[in-house]
PDB file of C-alpha atoms in Angstrom:
ATOM      1  CA  UNK A  10      83.983 100.659  83.881  1.00  0.00           C
ATOM      2  CA  UNK A  11      85.683  99.379  80.730  1.00  0.00           C
ATOM      3  CA  UNK A  12      89.245  97.818  81.538  1.00  0.00           C
ATOM      4  CA  UNK A  13      91.626  96.331  78.797  1.00  0.00           C
ATOM      5  CA  UNK A  14      94.723  94.308  79.581  1.00  0.00           C
ATOM      6  CA  UNK A  15      97.413  93.041  77.438  1.00  0.00           C
ATOM      7  CA  UNK A  16      99.089  89.926  78.156  1.00  0.00           C
ATOM      8  CA  UNK A  17     101.908  88.035  75.987  1.00  0.00           C
ATOM      9  CA  UNK A  18     105.776  87.451  75.631  1.00  0.00           C
ATOM     10  CA  UNK A  19     108.066  90.364  76.113  1.00  0.00           C
ATOM     11  CA  UNK A  20     110.769  88.930  73.848  1.00  0.00           C
ATOM     12  CA  UNK A  21     109.999  87.184  70.403  1.00  0.00           C
ATOM     13  CA  UNK A  22     112.992  85.802  68.085  1.00  0.00           C
ATOM     14  CA  UNK A  23     113.081  87.515  64.692  1.00  0.00           C
ATOM     15  CA  UNK A  24     111.076  85.490  61.786  1.00  0.00           C
ATOM     16  CA  UNK A  25     108.644  84.125  64.724  1.00  0.00           C
ATOM     17  CA  UNK A  26     105.194  85.080  65.674  1.00  0.00           C
ATOM     18  CA  UNK A  27     104.397  87.684  67.941  1.00  0.00           C
ATOM     19  CA  UNK A  28     101.191  86.694  69.856  1.00  0.00           C
ATOM     20  CA  UNK A  29      99.320  88.904  72.471  1.00  0.00           C
ATOM     21  CA  UNK A  30      96.165  88.625  74.050  1.00  0.00           C
ATOM     22  CA  UNK A  31      93.879  91.677  75.617  1.00  0.00           C
ATOM     23  CA  UNK A  32      91.230  90.642  78.444  1.00  0.00           C
ATOM     24  CA  UNK A  33      88.424  92.822  78.836  1.00  0.00           C
ATOM     25  CA  UNK A  34      86.544  93.656  81.918  1.00  0.00           C
ATOM     26  CA  UNK A  35      83.375  95.980  82.084  1.00  0.00           C
ATOM     27  CA  UNK A  36      82.356  95.081  78.771  1.00  0.00           C
ATOM     28  CA  UNK A  37      81.485  92.231  76.585  1.00  0.00           C
ATOM     29  CA  UNK A  38      83.695  91.315  73.510  1.00  0.00           C
ATOM     30  CA  UNK A  39      80.121  90.612  71.586  1.00  0.00           C
ATOM     31  CA  UNK A  40      78.877  94.358  72.559  1.00  0.00           C
ATOM     32  CA  UNK A  41      77.791  96.306  69.458  1.00  0.00           C
ATOM     33  CA  UNK A  42      78.879  99.557  70.487  1.00  0.00           C
ATOM     34  CA  UNK A  43      82.633  99.076  70.254  1.00  0.00           C
ATOM     35  CA  UNK A  44      85.039  97.718  67.955  1.00  0.00           C
ATOM     36  CA  UNK A  45      88.095  96.286  69.348  1.00  0.00           C
ATOM     37  CA  UNK A  46      91.676  97.161  68.134  1.00  0.00           C
ATOM     38  CA  UNK A  47      95.613  97.080  68.301  1.00  0.00           C
ATOM     39  CA  UNK A  48      97.685 100.253  68.282  1.00  0.00           C
ATOM     40  CA  UNK A  49     101.491 100.187  68.512  1.00  0.00           C
ATOM     41  CA  UNK A  50     104.282 102.570  69.319  1.00  0.00           C
ATOM     42  CA  UNK A  51     107.998 101.984  68.805  1.00  0.00           C
ATOM     43  CA  UNK A  52     110.240 103.447  71.151  1.00  0.00           C
ATOM     44  CA  UNK A  53     110.539 107.172  70.839  1.00  0.00           C
ATOM     45  CA  UNK A  54     108.016 107.256  67.926  1.00  0.00           C
ATOM     46  CA  UNK A  55     104.765 108.018  67.155  1.00  0.00           C
ATOM     47  CA  UNK A  56     101.293 105.844  67.422  1.00  0.00           C
ATOM     48  CA  UNK A  57     100.563 103.330  64.592  1.00  0.00           C
ATOM     49  CA  UNK A  58      97.030 101.613  64.087  1.00  0.00           C
ATOM     50  CA  UNK A  59      97.607  97.696  63.233  1.00  0.00           C
ATOM     51  CA  UNK A  60      94.229  96.069  62.787  1.00  0.00           C
ATOM     52  CA  UNK A  61      90.262  96.136  64.507  1.00  0.00           C
ATOM     53  CA  UNK A  62      87.609  93.811  64.494  1.00  0.00           C
ATOM     54  CA  UNK A  63      83.990  94.090  64.924  1.00  0.00           C
ATOM     55  CA  UNK A  64      81.217  91.950  66.841  1.00  0.00           C
ATOM     56  CA  UNK A  65      80.277  90.864  63.344  1.00  0.00           C
ATOM     57  CA  UNK A  66      83.648  89.242  62.936  1.00  0.00           C
ATOM     58  CA  UNK A  67      84.509  92.097  60.453  1.00  0.00           C
ATOM     59  CA  UNK A  68      88.024  92.876  60.450  1.00  0.00           C
ATOM     60  CA  UNK A  69      90.102  95.740  59.309  1.00  0.00           C
ATOM     61  CA  UNK A  70      93.982  95.780  58.803  1.00  0.00           C
ATOM     62  CA  UNK A  71      96.773  98.400  58.448  1.00  0.00           C
ATOM     63  CA  UNK A  72      97.690  97.917  54.527  1.00  0.00           C
ATOM     64  CA  UNK A  73     101.411  98.173  55.604  1.00  0.00           C
ATOM     65  CA  UNK A  74     100.849  95.095  58.061  1.00  0.00           C
ATOM     66  CA  UNK A  75      98.025  93.297  56.468  1.00  0.00           C
ATOM     67  CA  UNK A  76     100.040  90.217  55.041  1.00  0.00           C
ATOM     68  CA  UNK A  77     101.632  89.537  58.200  1.00  0.00           C
ATOM     69  CA  UNK A  78      98.644  90.396  60.650  1.00  0.00           C
ATOM     70  CA  UNK A  79      95.547  88.501  62.451  1.00  0.00           C
ATOM     71  CA  UNK A  80      93.192  89.823  64.796  1.00  0.00           C
ATOM     72  CA  UNK A  81      90.656  87.686  66.243  1.00  0.00           C
ATOM     73  CA  UNK A  82      88.356  87.377  69.125  1.00  0.00           C
ATOM     74  CA  UNK A  83      87.439  84.428  71.737  1.00  0.00           C
ATOM     75  CA  UNK A  84      83.808  85.077  72.992  1.00  0.00           C
ATOM     76  CA  UNK A  85      84.143  82.410  75.505  1.00  0.00           C
ATOM     77  CA  UNK A  86      87.013  84.105  77.305  1.00  0.00           C
ATOM     78  CA  UNK A  87      86.071  87.595  76.596  1.00  0.00           C
ATOM     79  CA  UNK A  88      89.424  88.161  74.871  1.00  0.00           C
ATOM     80  CA  UNK A  89      90.821  89.763  71.543  1.00  0.00           C
ATOM     81  CA  UNK A  90      94.037  88.599  70.068  1.00  0.00           C
ATOM     82  CA  UNK A  91      96.705  89.926  67.606  1.00  0.00           C
ATOM     83  CA  UNK A  92      99.287  87.605  65.774  1.00  0.00           C
ATOM     84  CA  UNK A  93     102.240  89.224  63.731  1.00  0.00           C
ATOM     85  CA  UNK A  94     104.178  86.947  61.716  1.00  0.00           C
ATOM     86  CA  UNK A  95     107.474  86.965  60.843  1.00  0.00           C
ATOM     87  CA  UNK A  96     108.806  89.903  62.922  1.00  0.00           C
ATOM     88  CA  UNK A  97     112.121  91.622  62.758  1.00  0.00           C
ATOM     89  CA  UNK A  98     113.571  94.203  64.962  1.00  0.00           C
ATOM     90  CA  UNK A  99     111.112  97.368  63.196  1.00  0.00           C
ATOM     91  CA  UNK A 100     108.324  95.365  65.315  1.00  0.00           C
ATOM     92  CA  UNK A 101     109.640  96.120  68.497  1.00  0.00           C
ATOM     93  CA  UNK A 102     107.106  98.599  70.062  1.00  0.00           C
ATOM     94  CA  UNK A 103     104.918  98.940  72.817  1.00  0.00           C
ATOM     95  CA  UNK A 104     101.497  97.121  72.035  1.00  0.00           C
ATOM     96  CA  UNK A 105      98.027  98.808  73.142  1.00  0.00           C
ATOM     97  CA  UNK A 106      94.777  96.990  73.080  1.00  0.00           C
ATOM     98  CA  UNK A 107      91.934  99.438  72.935  1.00  0.00           C
ATOM     99  CA  UNK A 108      88.114 100.145  72.594  1.00  0.00           C
ATOM    100  CA  UNK A 109      86.904 101.704  69.485  1.00  0.00           C
ATOM    101  CA  UNK A 110      83.613 103.513  69.359  1.00  0.00           C
ATOM    102  CA  UNK A 111      81.663 105.107  66.884  1.00  0.00           C
ATOM    103  CA  UNK A 112      81.321 105.832  63.122  1.00  0.00           C
ATOM    104  CA  UNK A 113      84.225 107.982  63.142  1.00  0.00           C
ATOM    105  CA  UNK A 114      86.294 105.147  65.225  1.00  0.00           C
ATOM    106  CA  UNK A 115      87.536 107.358  68.383  1.00  0.00           C
ATOM    107  CA  UNK A 116      89.409 105.404  70.962  1.00  0.00           C
ATOM    108  CA  UNK A 117      87.717 105.764  74.277  1.00  0.00           C
ATOM    109  CA  UNK A 118      90.000 103.348  76.394  1.00  0.00           C
ATOM    110  CA  UNK A 119      93.335 102.125  76.105  1.00  0.00           C
ATOM    111  CA  UNK A 120      95.047  98.875  77.792  1.00  0.00           C
ATOM    112  CA  UNK A 121      98.201 100.079  79.786  1.00  0.00           C
ATOM    113  CA  UNK A 122     100.344  98.795  76.854  1.00  0.00           C
ATOM    114  CA  UNK A 123     102.912  96.058  76.723  1.00  0.00           C
ATOM    115  CA  UNK A 124     106.621  96.178  75.416  1.00  0.00           C
ATOM    116  CA  UNK A 125     107.514  93.517  72.879  1.00  0.00           C
ATOM    117  CA  UNK A 126     111.018  93.130  71.907  1.00  0.00           C
ATOM    118  CA  UNK A 127     112.274  91.402  68.746  1.00  0.00           C
ATOM    119  CA  UNK A 128     115.742  90.180  69.288  1.00  0.00           C
ATOM    120  CA  UNK A 129     117.642  87.013  69.153  1.00  0.00           C
TER     121      UNK A 129
ATOM    122  CA  UNK B  28      96.689 106.608  52.558  1.00  0.00           C
ATOM    123  CA  UNK B  29      95.593 109.594  54.029  1.00  0.00           C
ATOM    124  CA  UNK B  30      98.653 111.368  55.983  1.00  0.00           C
ATOM    125  CA  UNK B  31      98.217 113.924  58.975  1.00  0.00           C
ATOM    126  CA  UNK B  32     100.855 116.205  59.800  1.00  0.00           C
ATOM    127  CA  UNK B  33     101.777 117.918  63.002  1.00  0.00           C
ATOM    128  CA  UNK B  34     104.479 120.045  64.255  1.00  0.00           C
ATOM    129  CA  UNK B  35     107.259 118.204  66.223  1.00  0.00           C
ATOM    130  CA  UNK B  36     107.291 120.313  69.440  1.00  0.00           C
ATOM    131  CA  UNK B  37     105.255 123.458  70.702  1.00  0.00           C
ATOM    132  CA  UNK B  38     106.742 125.312  73.265  1.00  0.00           C
ATOM    133  CA  UNK B  39     104.357 127.363  75.445  1.00  0.00           C
ATOM    134  CA  UNK B  40     104.684 129.295  78.996  1.00  0.00           C
ATOM    135  CA  UNK B  41     102.335 128.575  82.117  1.00  0.00           C
ATOM    136  CA  UNK B  42      99.121 130.186  81.972  1.00  0.00           C
ATOM    137  CA  UNK B  43      99.459 130.791  78.051  1.00  0.00           C
ATOM    138  CA  UNK B  44      97.472 129.371  75.166  1.00  0.00           C
ATOM    139  CA  UNK B  45      98.949 126.382  73.336  1.00  0.00           C
ATOM    140  CA  UNK B  46      97.644 125.694  69.727  1.00  0.00           C
ATOM    141  CA  UNK B  47      98.380 122.235  68.166  1.00  0.00           C
ATOM    142  CA  UNK B  48      97.720 122.022  64.461  1.00  0.00           C
ATOM    143  CA  UNK B  49      97.015 118.866  62.635  1.00  0.00           C
ATOM    144  CA  UNK B  50      97.038 119.012  58.821  1.00  0.00           C
ATOM    145  CA  UNK B  51      95.382 117.005  55.996  1.00  0.00           C
ATOM    146  CA  UNK B  52      94.107 117.474  52.838  1.00  0.00           C
ATOM    147  CA  UNK B  53      90.538 118.421  53.242  1.00  0.00           C
ATOM    148  CA  UNK B  54      90.657 117.119  56.874  1.00  0.00           C
ATOM    149  CA  UNK B  55      87.371 119.644  57.415  1.00  0.00           C
ATOM    150  CA  UNK B  56      85.353 117.016  55.747  1.00  0.00           C
ATOM    151  CA  UNK B  57      86.331 114.544  58.603  1.00  0.00           C
ATOM    152  CA  UNK B  58      86.180 113.879  62.314  1.00  0.00           C
ATOM    153  CA  UNK B  59      88.939 114.425  64.039  1.00  0.00           C
ATOM    154  CA  UNK B  60      90.108 113.100  67.523  1.00  0.00           C
ATOM    155  CA  UNK B  61      92.776 114.116  69.827  1.00  0.00           C
ATOM    156  CA  UNK B  62      94.842 112.042  72.515  1.00  0.00           C
ATOM    157  CA  UNK B  63      97.305 113.173  75.154  1.00  0.00           C
ATOM    158  CA  UNK B  64     100.172 110.905  75.979  1.00  0.00           C
ATOM    159  CA  UNK B  65     102.314 111.646  79.356  1.00  0.00           C
ATOM    160  CA  UNK B  66     105.588 110.034  79.340  1.00  0.00           C
ATOM    161  CA  UNK B  67     105.406 106.269  79.959  1.00  0.00           C
ATOM    162  CA  UNK B  68     101.576 106.127  79.980  1.00  0.00           C
ATOM    163  CA  UNK B  69      98.902 104.986  77.680  1.00  0.00           C
ATOM    164  CA  UNK B  70      97.167 107.580  75.590  1.00  0.00           C
ATOM    165  CA  UNK B  71      93.997 109.356  76.784  1.00  0.00           C
ATOM    166  CA  UNK B  72      91.309 110.870  74.508  1.00  0.00           C
ATOM    167  CA  UNK B  73      91.159 114.689  75.475  1.00  0.00           C
ATOM    168  CA  UNK B  74      88.874 115.705  72.506  1.00  0.00           C
ATOM    169  CA  UNK B  75      86.676 113.757  70.045  1.00  0.00           C
ATOM    170  CA  UNK B  76      84.302 114.513  67.184  1.00  0.00           C
ATOM    171  CA  UNK B  77      86.371 117.680  66.409  1.00  0.00           C
ATOM    172  CA  UNK B  78      85.297 119.510  69.496  1.00  0.00           C
ATOM    173  CA  UNK B  79      83.572 117.352  72.113  1.00  0.00           C
ATOM    174  CA  UNK B  80      85.481 116.488  75.567  1.00  0.00           C
ATOM    175  CA  UNK B  81      85.052 113.457  77.359  1.00  0.00           C
ATOM    176  CA  UNK B  82      84.134 113.475  81.157  1.00  0.00           C
ATOM    177  CA  UNK B  83      86.838 114.353  83.199  1.00  0.00           C
ATOM    178  CA  UNK B  84      88.623 116.499  80.661  1.00  0.00           C
ATOM    179  CA  UNK B  85      88.712 120.096  81.497  1.00  0.00           C
ATOM    180  CA  UNK B  86      87.154 122.746  79.462  1.00  0.00           C
ATOM    181  CA  UNK B  87      90.733 124.164  78.854  1.00  0.00           C
ATOM    182  CA  UNK B  88      90.809 121.578  76.205  1.00  0.00           C
ATOM    183  CA  UNK B  89      89.225 122.609  73.003  1.00  0.00           C
ATOM    184  CA  UNK B  90      89.159 121.551  69.362  1.00  0.00           C
ATOM    185  CA  UNK B  91      88.209 123.104  65.928  1.00  0.00           C
ATOM    186  CA  UNK B  92      88.202 121.449  62.433  1.00  0.00           C
ATOM    187  CA  UNK B  93      88.015 123.311  59.143  1.00  0.00           C
ATOM    188  CA  UNK B  94      89.714 123.504  55.645  1.00  0.00           C
ATOM    189  CA  UNK B  95      92.787 121.742  55.623  1.00  0.00           C
ATOM    190  CA  UNK B  96      93.669 122.105  59.164  1.00  0.00           C
ATOM    191  CA  UNK B  97      92.289 120.814  62.767  1.00  0.00           C
ATOM    192  CA  UNK B  98      93.666 122.726  65.817  1.00  0.00           C
ATOM    193  CA  UNK B  99      93.750 121.488  69.242  1.00  0.00           C
ATOM    194  CA  UNK B 100      93.855 124.324  71.969  1.00  0.00           C
ATOM    195  CA  UNK B 101      94.913 124.240  75.518  1.00  0.00           C
ATOM    196  CA  UNK B 102      94.299 127.306  77.535  1.00  0.00           C
ATOM    197  CA  UNK B 103      95.775 128.500  80.770  1.00  0.00           C
ATOM    198  CA  UNK B 104      98.262 125.872  80.366  1.00  0.00           C
ATOM    199  CA  UNK B 105      99.701 124.058  83.421  1.00  0.00           C
ATOM    200  CA  UNK B 106     102.792 122.083  83.744  1.00  0.00           C
ATOM    201  CA  UNK B 107     100.583 118.796  83.831  1.00  0.00           C
ATOM    202  CA  UNK B 108      99.943 119.533  80.201  1.00  0.00           C
ATOM    203  CA  UNK B 109     103.499 118.764  79.065  1.00  0.00           C
ATOM    204  CA  UNK B 110     102.922 115.800  76.932  1.00  0.00           C
ATOM    205  CA  UNK B 111     102.696 114.105  73.321  1.00  0.00           C
ATOM    206  CA  UNK B 112      99.555 115.270  71.748  1.00  0.00           C
ATOM    207  CA  UNK B 113      98.125 112.883  68.601  1.00  0.00           C
ATOM    208  CA  UNK B 114      95.423 113.555  66.262  1.00  0.00           C
ATOM    209  CA  UNK B 115      93.479 110.980  64.704  1.00  0.00           C
ATOM    210  CA  UNK B 116      90.739 110.289  61.932  1.00  0.00           C
ATOM    211  CA  UNK B 117      88.958 107.503  60.313  1.00  0.00           C
ATOM    212  CA  UNK B 118      89.844 107.381  56.459  1.00  0.00           C
ATOM    213  CA  UNK B 119      86.674 105.674  55.285  1.00  0.00           C
ATOM    214  CA  UNK B 120      88.093 105.354  51.718  1.00  0.00           C
ATOM    215  CA  UNK B 121      90.817 103.075  52.874  1.00  0.00           C
ATOM    216  CA  UNK B 122      89.017 101.935  56.293  1.00  0.00           C
ATOM    217  CA  UNK B 123      92.007 102.917  58.337  1.00  0.00           C
ATOM    218  CA  UNK B 124      92.556 104.510  61.763  1.00  0.00           C
ATOM    219  CA  UNK B 125      94.914 107.250  60.949  1.00  0.00           C
ATOM    220  CA  UNK B 126      97.079 109.155  63.750  1.00  0.00           C
ATOM    221  CA  UNK B 127      99.259 112.167  63.092  1.00  0.00           C
ATOM    222  CA  UNK B 128     102.730 112.416  63.768  1.00  0.00           C
ATOM    223  CA  UNK B 129     102.570 113.849  67.258  1.00  0.00           C
ATOM    224  CA  UNK B 130     103.513 117.330  68.852  1.00  0.00           C
ATOM    225  CA  UNK B 131     105.387 117.295  71.910  1.00  0.00           C
ATOM    226  CA  UNK B 132     104.142 120.197  74.055  1.00  0.00           C
ATOM    227  CA  UNK B 133     106.759 121.605  76.572  1.00  0.00           C
ATOM    228  CA  UNK B 134     105.920 123.959  79.374  1.00  0.00           C
ATOM    229  CA  UNK B 135     108.505 126.539  79.934  1.00  0.00           C
TER     230      UNK B 135
END
């Protein structure tokens, strides 16, 4: 069964870079079945898609975050990662990694989520 | 970019039917997925491709999509259905995953 687990610092200072990693078990990062993605949820608010990556290395980014975000994958570690640069308090959120499937991009599996707080 | 609008809250008595609308311009031409998110937990897919259910999701959950509104229906509502529900589409024009604003379902 596919499982995803986020890891990374829970506290990031303003203007610095938020870096998170998602470790996979039960599926290969090189699978042609899935896209791999990141979604975030500020406290008390709704879901916001951040970015996705496919096995071809093609990437998709939320336009509102595109200038600050990079998604990448590491096949040797069966992981994918998120870098969000120049963070501010509005980037405080629970960050989820997820597997995305199909032409209509449904999100089949989610990590448990990790809270990242931006504060000095 | 494409916008999906949901009512902030829906209240329903146990045993009754909850209907959660998701509005978007010509959403009937898109394919809609629905997620349930209980407090403190990650979302869970409950309906995909407008009306299909993943394994393990009870048939009390159903979806329909037409025109400018998609609807998630929960029949015979139980206390455990109390959660936030989000609709989602893939906007092929912008190549964006788009979530609805979310609806909090309260079981009275």
